[in-house]
Amino acid sequence: MDLLNVSEMVAAHARLRPADPGAKDSRRALSFAQWDERASRLAAALHGLGLAKGDRVGILAYNCVEWMEIYVALARAGLVAVPLNFRLVTPEIEYILEHCEARAVIVQDALLDRVEPLRGRLTAMAGRFIHFGSPVAPGGWAGYEALMAAAPAQAPQAAVLPSEPWAFMYTSGTTGRPKGAVRSHAGSALIALATALDMGFTREDRALLVMPMCHANSLYFSFTFTYLGAAVVIDDRGSFDPEALLATFERERISFTSLVPTHYVTVLALPEDVRAKYDVSSVRRLMISSAPARRDTKLAAMAYFRNAGLYELYGSTEAGWVTLLRPHEQLDKLGSVGREWVGTGPVRILDGEGNEVPDGEVGELHSRTPFVFDGYWKDPQKTAEAFRGAWCSVGDMAYRDAQGYIHLVDRKSNMIISGGENIYPSEVEAVLAAHAAVREVAVIGVPDPKWGESVRAVVVCRDGHRVTEAELIDWCRERLAGYKRPKQVVFVGESDLPRTATGKIQHRILRSRAVAQAAETD
């Protein structure tokens, strides 16, 4: 069972194909042999700082090859990775580090200012604040490279059981304080193997990681390729650049990447002559996930990436992958997130009493996967709420059609109740998104003295288009029942939509803003 540990997988590839490329970013490339040695040195260095099996280590960095080294080194040392979202501010980072009882943190220099104020307060980590990115260590910080240079080139693999934790993945906190989802070595290995099986990846593939490496999407996909012995390329630009992405596809001969719908929209908005400059024929598989994808976006992506099969994924940090819409199903089942992955149990759609609802009716989606999380750290109540027996839910509402395909409706927490009627924002958003002038839209419920809540649409217009509130409400009039139609439309810039690290619009924050604005005018 040792091979369920990514550390052992890297070590195996280092023995079998030491010179083969393992991971790289724009600054540095690692063969499997180099990756293995650096992971050993880092594991030994962390033990030398007094860390013991099971201790938690925070990681705060933008995308870079160091993530791959750190994840493997922690697995080798029997330590637990706690990835931190680089968008978090200091109090949020402090909460997570205290909550998980971290005993060390590794921080990229560009983000040191987020953690430096905590050095005097987090005394359990004294002497174990580690930085990387420059050769000079700031006062009170240990240098990542210096620690590795002083450590032995070989470090023994810790005696880690497959069932033991490898990572605490803190949720984005869209419904409150972030919760630490405990991911085991076995679960992480099984999701990698299921991904390779269902999507047909091989050692010849070359993956590009664009999504944040602190997030489950990149963590799960990256080590799928590591298990196979395939190369991973990391997009380490500070912000998304659609033309640079196409250049990377061509230069690195990328065969796979996973992107959110906003990424595709931005790429497809490039002038046609710019897109035509780049050879993207190496791209064989594309994933779209983490947010609803518009029909026109998916059709345009399939037309541009002619050699690539387009997949759409539904999953969560807690459950892992749940459903997959495969390339041959795209045209017939656009709007669905597909059926279950290889190895997962059938999805259940349950009402509030835990009974299965008939096909076509909306209920709460529950899944049973072999790679489900082991619960929330130090939160038995939330853990119990996430499960009905072996079936896990993160509060997504959905229905199953007659052919067994799953259609997401919305998060339970996003549901609007107006005059006693349930309104799912995603249904209203889909209607508004079909208008030619609408680039992005989020629909929320705002307090209403008569109806309890009323529907408000927050809209970003496409460049060069203008539309009025009245025009959009009229657009909905022909397409939605009266109680679902927006009573208000607010126009904002793209940067005004609060998002998670993976691009999901945070409806909770929009609602909080609306409530605060209403209070100011009362």
Short mmCIF file of C-alpha atoms in Angstrom, two decimals:
data_model
loop_
_atom_site.label_atom_id
_atom_site.label_comp_id
_atom_site.label_asym_id
_atom_site.label_seq_id
_atom_site.Cartn_x
_atom_site.Cartn_y
_atom_site.Cartn_z
CA MET A 1 0.00 0.00 0.00
CA ASP A 2 3.02 2.32 0.07
CA LEU A 3 2.38 3.32 -3.54
CA LEU A 4 -0.74 5.18 -2.39
CA ASN A 5 1.69 7.85 -1.18
CA VAL A 6 2.76 10.38 -3.84
CA SER A 7 6.21 10.42 -2.30
CA GLU A 8 6.66 6.76 -3.23
CA MET A 9 5.38 7.41 -6.73
CA VAL A 10 7.94 10.16 -7.34
CA ALA A 11 10.66 7.92 -5.90
CA ALA A 12 9.59 5.09 -8.22
CA HIS A 13 9.75 7.31 -11.31
CA ALA A 14 13.12 8.65 -10.15
CA ARG A 15 14.44 5.07 -10.19
CA LEU A 16 12.79 4.02 -13.45
CA ARG A 17 13.12 7.18 -15.56
CA PRO A 18 15.36 9.62 -13.65
CA ALA A 19 15.96 12.04 -16.50
CA ASP A 20 12.33 12.32 -17.61
CA PRO A 21 10.66 15.70 -16.96
CA GLY A 22 8.51 15.71 -13.84
CA ALA A 23 7.46 19.30 -13.14
CA LYS A 24 8.40 22.79 -14.28
CA ASP A 25 7.42 26.43 -14.26
CA SER A 26 8.89 29.40 -16.15
CA ARG A 27 11.94 29.55 -13.85
CA ARG A 28 12.94 25.99 -13.17
CA ALA A 29 12.47 22.44 -14.48
CA LEU A 30 12.73 19.27 -12.41
CA SER A 31 13.47 15.80 -13.70
CA PHE A 32 12.02 13.03 -11.57
CA ALA A 33 15.46 12.43 -10.07
CA GLN A 34 15.88 16.11 -9.14
CA TRP A 35 12.34 16.30 -7.78
CA ASP A 36 12.93 13.20 -5.66
CA GLU A 37 16.18 14.52 -4.21
CA ARG A 38 14.80 17.96 -3.38
CA ALA A 39 11.72 16.43 -1.75
CA SER A 40 14.02 14.23 0.37
CA ARG A 41 16.14 17.19 1.42
CA LEU A 42 13.08 19.24 2.36
CA ALA A 43 11.54 16.34 4.30
CA ALA A 44 14.79 15.89 6.23
CA ALA A 45 15.07 19.64 6.86
CA LEU A 46 11.53 19.80 8.28
CA HIS A 47 12.24 16.90 10.60
CA GLY A 48 15.42 18.71 11.61
CA LEU A 49 13.31 21.69 12.70
CA GLY A 50 11.52 19.46 15.18
CA LEU A 51 8.42 18.58 13.18
CA ALA A 52 6.95 15.13 13.82
CA LYS A 53 4.60 12.85 11.92
CA GLY A 54 1.10 14.31 11.71
CA ASP A 55 2.15 17.95 12.24
CA ARG A 56 0.46 20.48 9.96
CA VAL A 57 2.41 22.80 7.66
CA GLY A 58 0.80 25.87 6.06
CA ILE A 59 1.76 26.78 2.47
CA LEU A 60 1.17 30.25 1.04
CA ALA A 61 2.35 30.90 -2.52
CA TYR A 62 1.31 31.77 -6.02
CA ASN A 63 1.54 29.00 -8.60
CA CYS A 64 5.13 27.75 -8.83
CA VAL A 65 7.09 24.51 -9.00
CA GLU A 66 7.83 24.70 -5.27
CA TRP A 67 4.26 23.54 -4.62
CA MET A 68 5.10 20.18 -6.21
CA GLU A 69 8.25 19.83 -4.12
CA ILE A 70 6.45 20.74 -0.91
CA TYR A 71 3.48 18.43 -1.41
CA VAL A 72 5.77 15.45 -2.04
CA ALA A 73 8.19 16.36 0.78
CA LEU A 74 5.35 16.58 3.31
CA ALA A 75 4.02 13.19 2.20
CA ARG A 76 7.54 11.76 2.58
CA ALA A 77 7.93 13.23 6.06
CA GLY A 78 4.47 12.13 7.23
CA LEU A 79 3.42 15.78 7.60
CA VAL A 80 0.08 17.29 6.59
CA ALA A 81 -0.16 20.02 3.94
CA VAL A 82 -2.43 22.98 4.65
CA PRO A 83 -2.66 24.99 1.40
CA LEU A 84 -3.59 28.64 1.97
CA ASN A 85 -5.43 30.69 -0.62
CA PHE A 86 -3.18 33.53 -1.76
CA ARG A 87 -6.21 35.85 -1.82
CA LEU A 88 -6.64 35.60 1.94
CA VAL A 89 -5.75 38.52 4.18
CA THR A 90 -3.75 38.23 7.40
CA PRO A 91 -6.67 37.61 9.86
CA GLU A 92 -8.04 34.85 7.62
CA ILE A 93 -4.62 33.19 7.39
CA GLU A 94 -4.24 33.46 11.14
CA TYR A 95 -7.60 31.77 11.69
CA ILE A 96 -6.67 28.77 9.51
CA LEU A 97 -3.17 28.35 10.96
CA GLU A 98 -4.57 28.46 14.49
CA HIS A 99 -7.54 26.24 13.66
CA CYS A 100 -5.37 23.47 12.18
CA GLU A 101 -2.75 23.92 14.92
CA ALA A 102 0.01 24.39 12.35
CA ARG A 103 3.59 24.03 13.55
CA ALA A 104 5.28 25.53 10.47
CA VAL A 105 4.48 27.68 7.45
CA ILE A 106 6.24 28.00 4.08
CA VAL A 107 5.66 31.33 2.34
CA GLN A 108 6.68 32.78 -1.02
CA ASP A 109 8.49 36.11 -0.65
CA ALA A 110 5.84 38.02 -2.58
CA LEU A 111 3.33 37.10 0.15
CA LEU A 112 5.49 37.56 3.26
CA ASP A 113 3.58 40.67 4.31
CA ARG A 114 0.47 38.52 4.90
CA VAL A 115 2.26 36.35 7.48
CA GLU A 116 4.97 38.58 8.99
CA PRO A 117 2.49 40.20 11.46
CA LEU A 118 1.73 36.72 12.84
CA ARG A 119 5.26 35.74 13.87
CA GLY A 120 4.89 37.15 17.34
CA ARG A 121 1.44 35.65 17.89
CA LEU A 122 1.73 32.10 16.56
CA THR A 123 4.22 30.87 19.11
CA ALA A 124 3.71 27.17 18.28
CA MET A 125 5.49 27.88 14.97
CA ALA A 126 8.46 29.78 16.42
CA GLY A 127 11.61 29.05 14.43
CA ARG A 128 9.61 27.40 11.66
CA PHE A 129 8.63 30.36 9.48
CA ILE A 130 10.18 29.42 6.13
CA HIS A 131 10.40 31.63 3.05
CA PHE A 132 11.40 31.09 -0.56
CA GLY A 133 11.89 33.27 -3.60
CA SER A 134 15.08 35.19 -2.77
CA PRO A 135 18.47 34.11 -1.41
CA VAL A 136 18.34 36.57 1.49
CA ALA A 137 16.23 35.53 4.47
CA PRO A 138 14.35 38.35 6.19
CA GLY A 139 14.81 38.60 9.95
CA GLY A 140 13.17 35.73 11.83
CA TRP A 141 12.66 33.63 8.71
CA ALA A 142 14.49 30.46 7.64
CA GLY A 143 15.52 30.14 3.99
CA TYR A 144 13.93 27.30 2.02
CA GLU A 145 16.98 26.73 -0.19
CA ALA A 146 19.43 27.04 2.70
CA LEU A 147 17.53 24.45 4.71
CA MET A 148 17.61 22.01 1.81
CA ALA A 149 21.28 22.62 1.06
CA ALA A 150 22.19 21.69 4.65
CA ALA A 151 19.97 18.56 4.72
CA PRO A 152 20.93 15.05 3.57
CA ALA A 153 20.12 14.08 0.00
CA GLN A 154 18.29 10.96 1.18
CA ALA A 155 15.45 10.93 3.67
CA PRO A 156 13.60 7.78 4.73
CA GLN A 157 9.92 7.52 3.87
CA ALA A 158 7.89 7.98 7.04
CA ALA A 159 5.67 5.06 8.02
CA VAL A 160 2.43 6.57 6.77
CA LEU A 161 -0.75 4.54 6.43
CA PRO A 162 -2.93 5.14 3.33
CA SER A 163 -5.79 6.12 5.64
CA GLU A 164 -3.78 8.89 7.31
CA PRO A 165 -4.17 12.55 6.25
CA TRP A 166 -2.06 14.14 3.55
CA ALA A 167 -3.82 17.52 3.30
CA PHE A 168 -6.34 19.74 5.04
CA MET A 169 -8.12 21.55 2.21
CA TYR A 170 -9.86 24.60 3.67
CA THR A 171 -13.03 25.48 1.84
CA SER A 172 -13.37 28.93 0.33
CA GLY A 173 -15.79 30.03 3.02
CA THR A 174 -18.65 31.03 0.69
CA THR A 175 -21.10 30.18 3.49
CA GLY A 176 -19.11 31.35 6.52
CA ARG A 177 -15.84 30.41 8.24
CA PRO A 178 -13.69 28.07 6.15
CA LYS A 179 -13.75 24.41 7.16
CA GLY A 180 -10.75 22.10 6.93
CA ALA A 181 -11.63 19.07 4.78
CA VAL A 182 -9.30 16.20 5.70
CA ARG A 183 -7.95 14.37 2.63
CA SER A 184 -6.16 11.04 3.06
CA HIS A 185 -3.30 9.58 1.06
CA ALA A 186 -5.58 6.78 -0.14
CA GLY A 187 -8.34 9.14 -1.26
CA SER A 188 -5.87 11.32 -3.14
CA ALA A 189 -4.36 8.29 -4.89
CA LEU A 190 -7.74 6.86 -5.84
CA ILE A 191 -8.94 10.12 -7.36
CA ALA A 192 -5.76 10.28 -9.46
CA LEU A 193 -6.23 6.72 -10.70
CA ALA A 194 -9.95 7.23 -11.41
CA THR A 195 -9.13 10.39 -13.39
CA ALA A 196 -6.54 8.58 -15.49
CA LEU A 197 -8.95 5.71 -16.16
CA ASP A 198 -12.01 7.75 -17.07
CA MET A 199 -10.21 10.37 -19.14
CA GLY A 200 -7.66 8.07 -20.75
CA PHE A 201 -4.48 9.90 -19.74
CA THR A 202 -1.09 8.26 -20.36
CA ARG A 203 2.59 8.92 -19.64
CA GLU A 204 2.76 10.76 -22.98
CA ASP A 205 0.43 13.50 -21.78
CA ARG A 206 1.69 16.92 -20.76
CA ALA A 207 -0.56 18.87 -18.39
CA LEU A 208 -0.72 22.61 -17.76
CA LEU A 209 -1.82 23.77 -14.30
CA VAL A 210 -3.55 27.15 -14.47
CA MET A 211 -5.95 26.97 -11.54
CA PRO A 212 -4.49 27.91 -8.14
CA MET A 213 -2.34 25.17 -6.66
CA CYS A 214 -3.84 25.84 -3.24
CA HIS A 215 -7.11 24.52 -4.64
CA ALA A 216 -8.40 20.96 -4.91
CA ASN A 217 -8.74 21.10 -8.72
CA SER A 218 -5.02 21.60 -9.32
CA LEU A 219 -4.01 19.29 -6.49
CA TYR A 220 -6.08 16.39 -7.81
CA PHE A 221 -5.20 16.87 -11.48
CA SER A 222 -1.49 17.53 -10.95
CA PHE A 223 -0.81 14.24 -9.20
CA THR A 224 -2.87 12.28 -11.71
CA PHE A 225 0.00 12.94 -14.11
CA THR A 226 2.64 12.35 -11.48
CA TYR A 227 1.24 8.88 -10.79
CA LEU A 228 1.51 8.12 -14.51
CA GLY A 229 5.02 9.53 -14.80
CA ALA A 230 3.86 12.33 -17.11
CA ALA A 231 5.11 15.92 -17.01
CA VAL A 232 3.30 18.82 -15.33
CA VAL A 233 3.84 22.42 -16.47
CA ILE A 234 2.81 25.19 -14.06
CA ASP A 235 1.49 28.54 -15.25
CA ASP A 236 3.22 30.83 -12.75
CA ARG A 237 2.13 34.19 -14.12
CA GLY A 238 0.63 36.43 -11.47
CA SER A 239 -2.56 37.00 -13.46
CA PHE A 240 -4.32 35.18 -16.25
CA ASP A 241 -3.09 36.15 -19.72
CA PRO A 242 -5.14 34.48 -22.48
CA GLU A 243 -2.62 35.03 -25.28
CA ALA A 244 0.26 33.83 -23.10
CA LEU A 245 -1.81 30.71 -22.39
CA LEU A 246 -2.05 29.96 -26.11
CA ALA A 247 1.68 30.56 -26.49
CA THR A 248 2.31 28.07 -23.68
CA PHE A 249 0.10 25.47 -25.35
CA GLU A 250 2.21 25.78 -28.49
CA ARG A 251 5.66 26.02 -26.85
CA GLU A 252 5.17 23.22 -24.32
CA ARG A 253 2.99 20.98 -26.54
CA ILE A 254 0.36 20.84 -23.82
CA SER A 255 -2.20 18.05 -24.16
CA PHE A 256 -4.49 18.89 -21.20
CA THR A 257 -5.56 21.72 -18.95
CA SER A 258 -8.45 22.49 -16.63
CA LEU A 259 -9.98 25.97 -16.75
CA VAL A 260 -13.00 27.78 -15.37
CA PRO A 261 -15.58 29.25 -17.78
CA THR A 262 -14.18 32.78 -17.33
CA HIS A 263 -10.82 31.60 -18.68
CA TYR A 264 -12.47 30.23 -21.82
CA VAL A 265 -14.51 33.39 -22.28
CA THR A 266 -11.33 35.49 -22.10
CA VAL A 267 -9.44 33.28 -24.57
CA LEU A 268 -12.34 33.25 -27.02
CA ALA A 269 -12.65 37.05 -26.76
CA LEU A 270 -9.18 37.46 -28.31
CA PRO A 271 -9.28 38.76 -31.88
CA GLU A 272 -9.50 35.97 -34.41
CA ASP A 273 -6.17 36.90 -35.98
CA VAL A 274 -4.48 36.60 -32.55
CA ARG A 275 -5.96 33.17 -31.90
CA ALA A 276 -4.95 32.05 -35.38
CA LYS A 277 -1.26 32.76 -34.64
CA TYR A 278 -0.94 29.83 -32.24
CA ASP A 279 -0.78 26.11 -32.87
CA VAL A 280 -3.04 24.46 -30.29
CA SER A 281 -3.25 21.13 -32.10
CA SER A 282 -1.44 19.32 -29.26
CA VAL A 283 -4.39 19.93 -26.92
CA ARG A 284 -6.36 16.68 -26.79
CA ARG A 285 -8.48 17.09 -23.66
CA LEU A 286 -9.91 20.16 -21.98
CA MET A 287 -11.76 20.41 -18.70
CA ILE A 288 -14.29 23.07 -17.82
CA SER A 289 -15.34 23.15 -14.18
CA SER A 290 -15.88 25.05 -10.92
CA ALA A 291 -18.67 27.28 -12.25
CA PRO A 292 -21.61 26.95 -14.68
CA ALA A 293 -20.59 27.11 -18.34
CA ARG A 294 -22.75 28.85 -20.94
CA ARG A 295 -23.78 26.93 -24.04
CA ASP A 296 -22.20 29.47 -26.41
CA THR A 297 -18.91 29.32 -24.48
CA LYS A 298 -18.70 25.54 -24.75
CA LEU A 299 -19.61 25.51 -28.44
CA ALA A 300 -17.01 28.19 -29.22
CA ALA A 301 -14.34 26.32 -27.22
CA MET A 302 -15.04 23.11 -29.13
CA ALA A 303 -14.84 24.98 -32.43
CA TYR A 304 -11.49 26.62 -31.62
CA PHE A 305 -9.77 23.62 -29.99
CA ARG A 306 -10.66 21.29 -32.83
CA ASN A 307 -8.46 18.38 -31.74
CA ALA A 308 -9.61 18.46 -28.12
CA GLY A 309 -12.41 16.61 -26.42
CA LEU A 310 -14.25 18.87 -23.98
CA TYR A 311 -15.18 17.50 -20.57
CA GLU A 312 -17.27 19.15 -17.89
CA LEU A 313 -16.68 18.21 -14.29
CA TYR A 314 -18.79 18.45 -11.18
CA GLY A 315 -17.15 17.77 -7.85
CA SER A 316 -16.15 19.32 -4.58
CA THR A 317 -13.23 19.54 -2.20
CA GLU A 318 -15.07 17.13 0.08
CA ALA A 319 -16.41 14.51 -2.32
CA GLY A 320 -13.75 14.74 -5.01
CA TRP A 321 -15.00 14.13 -8.53
CA VAL A 322 -18.71 13.24 -8.69
CA THR A 323 -19.93 13.49 -12.29
CA LEU A 324 -18.38 13.92 -15.72
CA LEU A 325 -19.92 15.05 -19.00
CA ARG A 326 -17.81 13.43 -21.69
CA PRO A 327 -16.99 14.81 -25.15
CA HIS A 328 -19.45 12.65 -27.09
CA GLU A 329 -22.26 13.84 -24.78
CA GLN A 330 -21.65 17.57 -25.10
CA LEU A 331 -24.02 18.38 -27.95
CA ASP A 332 -26.87 16.20 -26.72
CA LYS A 333 -26.56 17.05 -23.03
CA LEU A 334 -25.34 20.64 -22.89
CA GLY A 335 -26.52 22.00 -19.56
CA SER A 336 -25.93 18.71 -17.76
CA VAL A 337 -22.85 17.86 -15.68
CA GLY A 338 -23.05 14.27 -16.87
CA ARG A 339 -23.14 10.99 -15.02
CA GLU A 340 -20.93 9.50 -12.32
CA TRP A 341 -17.21 8.91 -12.68
CA VAL A 342 -15.75 5.44 -13.01
CA GLY A 343 -15.69 3.85 -9.57
CA THR A 344 -18.23 6.13 -7.90
CA GLY A 345 -21.67 5.10 -6.78
CA PRO A 346 -24.85 6.46 -8.38
CA VAL A 347 -25.81 9.97 -7.38
CA ARG A 348 -28.82 10.30 -5.08
CA ILE A 349 -31.21 13.26 -5.20
CA LEU A 350 -32.96 13.55 -1.83
CA ASP A 351 -35.69 15.68 -0.31
CA GLY A 352 -35.47 17.25 3.14
CA GLU A 353 -36.50 13.98 4.82
CA GLY A 354 -33.85 11.96 3.01
CA ASN A 355 -36.19 10.35 0.46
CA GLU A 356 -35.25 9.94 -3.22
CA VAL A 357 -37.19 12.37 -5.43
CA PRO A 358 -38.57 11.34 -8.83
CA ASP A 359 -36.61 12.14 -11.99
CA GLY A 360 -37.10 15.76 -12.97
CA GLU A 361 -37.68 17.00 -9.42
CA VAL A 362 -35.14 19.13 -7.59
CA GLY A 363 -33.51 17.83 -4.43
CA GLU A 364 -30.18 17.89 -2.62
CA LEU A 365 -27.40 16.01 -4.41
CA HIS A 366 -25.61 13.27 -2.45
CA SER A 367 -22.73 11.16 -3.73
CA ARG A 368 -20.76 8.16 -2.54
CA THR A 369 -17.21 8.11 -3.88
CA PRO A 370 -14.16 6.02 -2.93
CA PHE A 371 -12.19 9.21 -2.47
CA VAL A 372 -14.57 11.14 -0.22
CA PHE A 373 -13.02 13.28 2.50
CA ASP A 374 -12.66 12.05 6.07
CA GLY A 375 -14.57 14.89 7.70
CA TYR A 376 -13.92 18.47 8.77
CA TRP A 377 -11.03 19.03 11.17
CA LYS A 378 -12.29 19.71 14.70
CA ASP A 379 -15.89 20.09 13.53
CA PRO A 380 -17.96 16.94 14.19
CA GLN A 381 -21.24 18.83 13.80
CA LYS A 382 -20.47 20.04 10.26
CA THR A 383 -19.06 16.61 9.42
CA ALA A 384 -22.31 14.96 10.52
CA GLU A 385 -24.32 17.47 8.47
CA ALA A 386 -22.29 16.60 5.36
CA PHE A 387 -23.24 12.91 5.43
CA ARG A 388 -26.31 10.71 5.29
CA GLY A 389 -24.65 7.42 6.08
CA ALA A 390 -21.93 6.98 3.45
CA TRP A 391 -23.48 9.63 1.19
CA CYS A 392 -21.87 13.07 1.12
CA SER A 393 -23.44 16.43 0.27
CA VAL A 394 -22.09 19.97 0.07
CA GLY A 395 -25.55 21.48 -0.31
CA ASP A 396 -25.90 21.51 -4.10
CA MET A 397 -29.41 21.24 -5.50
CA ALA A 398 -29.95 19.22 -8.68
CA TYR A 399 -32.28 16.95 -10.64
CA ARG A 400 -31.79 13.79 -12.67
CA ASP A 401 -33.31 13.52 -16.13
CA ALA A 402 -34.85 10.40 -17.65
CA GLN A 403 -31.50 9.30 -19.11
CA GLY A 404 -29.74 9.53 -15.76
CA TYR A 405 -27.86 12.79 -16.41
CA ILE A 406 -27.46 15.22 -13.52
CA HIS A 407 -28.43 18.87 -13.89
CA LEU A 408 -27.23 21.28 -11.21
CA VAL A 409 -29.73 23.89 -10.11
CA ASP A 410 -27.97 25.83 -7.38
CA ARG A 411 -26.48 25.79 -3.91
CA LYS A 412 -29.08 25.37 -1.21
CA SER A 413 -27.55 28.38 0.52
CA ASN A 414 -28.11 30.53 -2.61
CA MET A 415 -31.81 29.70 -2.91
CA ILE A 416 -34.15 32.71 -2.82
CA ILE A 417 -37.54 32.40 -1.11
CA SER A 418 -39.93 35.07 -2.36
CA GLY A 419 -43.57 34.98 -1.31
CA GLY A 420 -43.13 31.35 -0.27
CA GLU A 421 -41.78 30.30 -3.68
CA ASN A 422 -38.32 28.75 -4.11
CA ILE A 423 -36.21 30.50 -6.75
CA TYR A 424 -32.88 29.08 -7.91
CA PRO A 425 -30.53 31.89 -9.01
CA SER A 426 -28.80 29.76 -11.65
CA GLU A 427 -32.08 29.43 -13.59
CA VAL A 428 -32.50 33.21 -13.72
CA GLU A 429 -28.79 33.68 -14.48
CA ALA A 430 -29.03 31.31 -17.47
CA VAL A 431 -31.86 33.38 -18.98
CA LEU A 432 -30.05 36.68 -18.49
CA ALA A 433 -26.74 35.25 -19.74
CA ALA A 434 -28.41 34.43 -23.05
CA HIS A 435 -28.86 38.17 -23.76
CA ALA A 436 -26.25 39.43 -26.22
CA ALA A 437 -25.23 42.35 -23.99
CA VAL A 438 -24.59 40.29 -20.85
CA ARG A 439 -21.08 39.05 -20.18
CA GLU A 440 -21.58 37.82 -16.60
CA VAL A 441 -24.45 37.83 -14.15
CA ALA A 442 -25.11 36.89 -10.53
CA VAL A 443 -28.60 36.71 -9.11
CA ILE A 444 -29.23 37.17 -5.40
CA GLY A 445 -32.13 37.61 -3.01
CA VAL A 446 -32.39 40.94 -1.20
CA PRO A 447 -34.68 41.80 1.73
CA ASP A 448 -38.19 42.80 0.69
CA PRO A 449 -40.81 44.03 3.20
CA LYS A 450 -43.68 42.42 1.29
CA TRP A 451 -42.24 39.21 -0.20
CA GLY A 452 -39.47 38.43 2.28
CA GLU A 453 -36.92 38.46 -0.52
CA SER A 454 -36.95 39.86 -4.04
CA VAL A 455 -34.73 38.98 -6.98
CA ARG A 456 -31.82 41.24 -7.89
CA ALA A 457 -29.53 40.67 -10.88
CA VAL A 458 -25.96 41.98 -10.76
CA VAL A 459 -24.77 42.30 -14.36
CA VAL A 460 -21.46 42.87 -16.17
CA CYS A 461 -22.01 44.00 -19.76
CA ARG A 462 -19.96 42.86 -22.73
CA ASP A 463 -17.50 45.40 -24.11
CA GLY A 464 -19.19 47.68 -26.63
CA HIS A 465 -22.73 46.72 -25.57
CA ARG A 466 -25.30 48.76 -23.70
CA VAL A 467 -28.56 47.60 -22.19
CA THR A 468 -30.96 49.07 -19.65
CA GLU A 469 -32.55 47.61 -16.56
CA ALA A 470 -35.97 47.75 -18.20
CA GLU A 471 -34.72 45.91 -21.31
CA LEU A 472 -33.32 43.04 -19.27
CA ILE A 473 -36.45 42.74 -17.16
CA ASP A 474 -38.50 42.66 -20.39
CA TRP A 475 -36.14 39.99 -21.75
CA CYS A 476 -36.98 37.84 -18.72
CA ARG A 477 -40.70 38.54 -18.99
CA GLU A 478 -41.08 36.19 -21.97
CA ARG A 479 -38.83 33.50 -20.50
CA LEU A 480 -39.52 33.28 -16.76
CA ALA A 481 -42.50 33.08 -14.45
CA GLY A 482 -43.32 36.41 -12.81
CA TYR A 483 -42.06 35.46 -9.35
CA LYS A 484 -38.64 34.51 -10.79
CA ARG A 485 -38.07 37.71 -12.74
CA PRO A 486 -35.60 40.26 -11.36
CA LYS A 487 -37.20 43.24 -9.69
CA GLN A 488 -33.88 45.10 -9.92
CA VAL A 489 -30.85 45.01 -12.21
CA VAL A 490 -27.58 46.53 -10.99
CA PHE A 491 -24.73 47.09 -13.46
CA VAL A 492 -21.15 46.67 -12.22
CA GLY A 493 -17.63 46.22 -13.58
CA GLU A 494 -16.06 42.77 -13.78
CA SER A 495 -13.74 43.54 -10.86
CA ASP A 496 -16.76 44.30 -8.66
CA LEU A 497 -17.88 40.67 -8.63
CA PRO A 498 -16.34 38.96 -5.57
CA ARG A 499 -14.87 35.57 -6.46
CA THR A 500 -13.28 32.55 -4.90
CA ALA A 501 -9.79 31.48 -5.98
CA THR A 502 -11.33 29.34 -8.73
CA GLY A 503 -13.49 32.09 -10.19
CA LYS A 504 -16.83 31.28 -8.57
CA ILE A 505 -18.89 34.38 -7.87
CA GLN A 506 -19.52 34.70 -4.14
CA HIS A 507 -23.24 35.26 -3.87
CA ARG A 508 -22.99 35.50 -0.08
CA ILE A 509 -20.80 38.60 -0.31
CA LEU A 510 -23.11 40.22 -2.86
CA ARG A 511 -26.04 39.60 -0.53
CA SER A 512 -24.13 41.05 2.43
CA ARG A 513 -23.35 44.17 0.43
CA ALA A 514 -26.99 44.55 -0.56
CA VAL A 515 -28.14 44.19 3.05
CA ALA A 516 -25.56 46.75 4.22
CA GLN A 517 -26.60 49.23 1.51
CA ALA A 518 -30.26 48.81 2.45
CA ALA A 519 -29.43 49.47 6.12
CA GLU A 520 -27.59 52.68 5.21
CA THR A 521 -30.62 54.06 3.34
CA ASP A 522 -33.19 53.21 6.05
#
